[in-house]
Amino acid sequence: PLPSARTGATVTAAGGRIVVLGGYADDGTGYPRVAADALILDPGARRWRSIHAAAAARTGHVAVRTGNQVFVWGGRAWRNGTWVTLSTGILLDPATGTSRTLPTSPLGARSWSTAVRAGTAVLVWSGLKSGETATLDGALFVPSSPAP
């Protein structure tokens, strides 16, 4: 079973595993708590494991499989009592439980975007900027290049 109920998390299959990343949970204090972990299910072993990844602390992000890794970008984080819209991303390897931070992207900070894998690339499109303004742009991430 999952350690806590979540909304705004993503679920992605990669490398024979299922990854639940980020999301929002109410910790009972009335303040949002954004989960700073990824839950990885190994269906063969029927076992969950949790890995701490501070960069995973986000909700309203996108997550797409790129080969055996999960590409995660954008979203929102709760920092110092306020929501911050993110312009950062990570590549998570569910087999090893490791992640690496993606370099800064030319795409501005946004949450609630859409993303799709197209061949060997990932297209991140639209979303909401800080202040809840819709965007009409996107960026293409190619795994061999450093940023989305």
Coordinates of C-alpha atoms in Angstrom, one line a residue:
P1 CA 0.0 0.0 0.0
L2 CA 1.0 3.6 -0.5
P3 CA 2.3 5.4 2.6
S4 CA -0.1 8.3 2.2
A5 CA -3.0 9.5 0.0
R6 CA -1.9 12.0 -2.6
T7 CA -3.4 14.3 -5.2
G8 CA -1.4 16.0 -8.0
A9 CA 1.1 13.2 -8.2
T10 CA 2.1 11.5 -11.4
V11 CA 2.2 7.8 -12.1
T12 CA 4.7 6.6 -14.8
A13 CA 5.8 3.1 -15.9
A14 CA 9.5 2.9 -16.8
G15 CA 12.2 0.2 -16.6
G16 CA 9.7 -2.5 -15.6
R17 CA 8.6 -0.5 -12.5
I18 CA 5.9 2.0 -11.7
V19 CA 6.8 5.4 -10.3
V20 CA 4.5 7.6 -8.2
L21 CA 6.2 11.0 -7.8
G22 CA 5.5 14.1 -5.8
G23 CA 1.9 15.2 -5.1
Y24 CA 0.1 17.0 -2.4
A25 CA -1.0 15.6 1.0
D26 CA -2.6 17.4 3.9
D27 CA -0.4 16.8 7.0
G28 CA -3.2 17.6 9.4
T29 CA -1.9 21.1 10.1
G30 CA -4.0 22.8 7.5
Y31 CA -0.9 23.6 5.5
P32 CA 0.0 21.8 2.2
R33 CA 2.8 19.3 2.3
V34 CA 4.3 18.4 -1.0
A35 CA 5.8 14.9 -1.0
A36 CA 9.6 15.0 -1.5
D37 CA 9.9 11.4 -2.6
A38 CA 9.2 8.9 -5.3
L39 CA 7.4 5.7 -4.6
I40 CA 8.6 2.9 -6.8
L41 CA 6.6 -0.3 -7.3
D42 CA 8.4 -3.5 -8.5
P43 CA 5.4 -5.5 -9.8
G44 CA 7.3 -8.7 -9.9
A45 CA 8.3 -8.5 -6.3
R46 CA 5.0 -6.8 -5.3
R47 CA 7.0 -4.4 -3.2
W48 CA 7.0 -0.6 -2.9
R49 CA 10.1 1.3 -1.9
S50 CA 10.4 5.0 -1.2
I51 CA 13.3 7.2 -2.3
H52 CA 13.9 10.7 -1.0
A53 CA 14.5 13.2 -3.8
A54 CA 14.2 16.8 -2.7
A55 CA 13.8 17.9 -6.4
A56 CA 10.8 15.6 -6.6
A57 CA 8.9 17.8 -4.1
R58 CA 6.3 19.1 -6.6
T59 CA 2.7 18.9 -7.6
G60 CA 1.1 19.8 -11.0
H61 CA 4.2 18.6 -12.8
V62 CA 4.6 16.4 -15.9
A63 CA 6.3 13.0 -16.0
V64 CA 7.0 11.0 -19.1
R65 CA 9.0 7.8 -19.7
T66 CA 12.2 8.2 -21.7
G67 CA 13.6 4.7 -22.1
N68 CA 14.2 3.4 -18.7
Q69 CA 14.1 6.8 -17.0
V70 CA 11.3 9.2 -16.0
F71 CA 11.5 12.8 -17.2
V72 CA 9.9 15.2 -14.6
W73 CA 9.5 18.9 -15.3
G74 CA 7.7 22.0 -13.9
G75 CA 4.9 22.0 -11.3
R76 CA 4.6 23.8 -8.0
A77 CA 6.3 23.6 -4.7
W78 CA 5.3 24.9 -1.2
R79 CA 8.2 27.0 0.1
N80 CA 8.2 29.4 3.0
G81 CA 4.4 29.5 3.2
T82 CA 3.7 30.2 -0.4
W83 CA 3.4 28.3 -3.7
V84 CA 6.3 28.7 -6.1
T85 CA 6.0 27.7 -9.7
L86 CA 9.0 25.7 -10.9
S87 CA 11.2 25.8 -14.1
T88 CA 13.3 22.8 -13.1
G89 CA 13.3 19.1 -13.8
I90 CA 14.9 15.8 -13.0
L91 CA 15.6 12.5 -14.7
L92 CA 14.8 9.6 -12.4
D93 CA 16.1 6.1 -12.8
P94 CA 13.6 3.8 -11.1
A95 CA 16.0 0.8 -11.3
T96 CA 18.7 2.5 -9.2
G97 CA 16.6 5.0 -7.3
T98 CA 18.8 7.8 -8.4
S99 CA 18.0 11.1 -10.1
R100 CA 19.8 13.9 -11.7
T101 CA 18.7 17.5 -11.9
L102 CA 18.2 18.9 -15.4
P103 CA 20.0 22.1 -16.3
T104 CA 17.9 25.3 -16.4
S105 CA 15.5 25.3 -19.2
P106 CA 14.7 28.2 -21.6
L107 CA 11.0 27.4 -20.9
G108 CA 9.6 29.6 -18.2
A109 CA 8.3 28.3 -14.9
R110 CA 4.9 26.7 -15.2
S111 CA 2.5 24.1 -13.7
W112 CA -0.3 21.9 -15.1
S113 CA 1.5 21.6 -18.4
T114 CA 1.0 18.6 -20.8
A115 CA 3.8 16.5 -22.1
V116 CA 4.2 13.7 -24.6
R117 CA 7.0 11.5 -25.7
A118 CA 7.7 11.7 -29.5
G119 CA 10.3 9.1 -30.6
T120 CA 13.4 9.9 -28.5
A121 CA 12.2 13.4 -27.4
V122 CA 9.7 14.8 -24.9
L123 CA 7.5 17.8 -25.8
V124 CA 6.4 20.0 -22.8
W125 CA 3.5 22.2 -23.8
S126 CA 1.5 25.1 -22.4
G127 CA 0.5 25.2 -18.7
L128 CA 0.0 28.0 -16.1
K129 CA 2.7 30.6 -15.3
S130 CA 3.0 32.0 -11.8
G131 CA -0.1 34.1 -11.3
E132 CA -2.2 31.5 -13.1
T133 CA -1.8 32.9 -16.6
A134 CA -2.1 30.3 -19.4
T135 CA 0.9 29.9 -21.7
L136 CA 1.0 29.1 -25.4
D137 CA 4.5 27.8 -25.9
G138 CA 6.5 24.7 -25.3
A139 CA 9.9 23.1 -25.5
L140 CA 11.3 19.9 -26.8
F141 CA 13.6 17.8 -24.5
V142 CA 15.9 15.4 -26.2
P143 CA 17.7 13.0 -23.8
S144 CA 21.1 13.6 -25.3
S145 CA 20.7 17.3 -24.8
P146 CA 21.0 19.0 -21.3
A147 CA 17.6 20.7 -21.0
P148 CA 14.0 20.5 -22.1

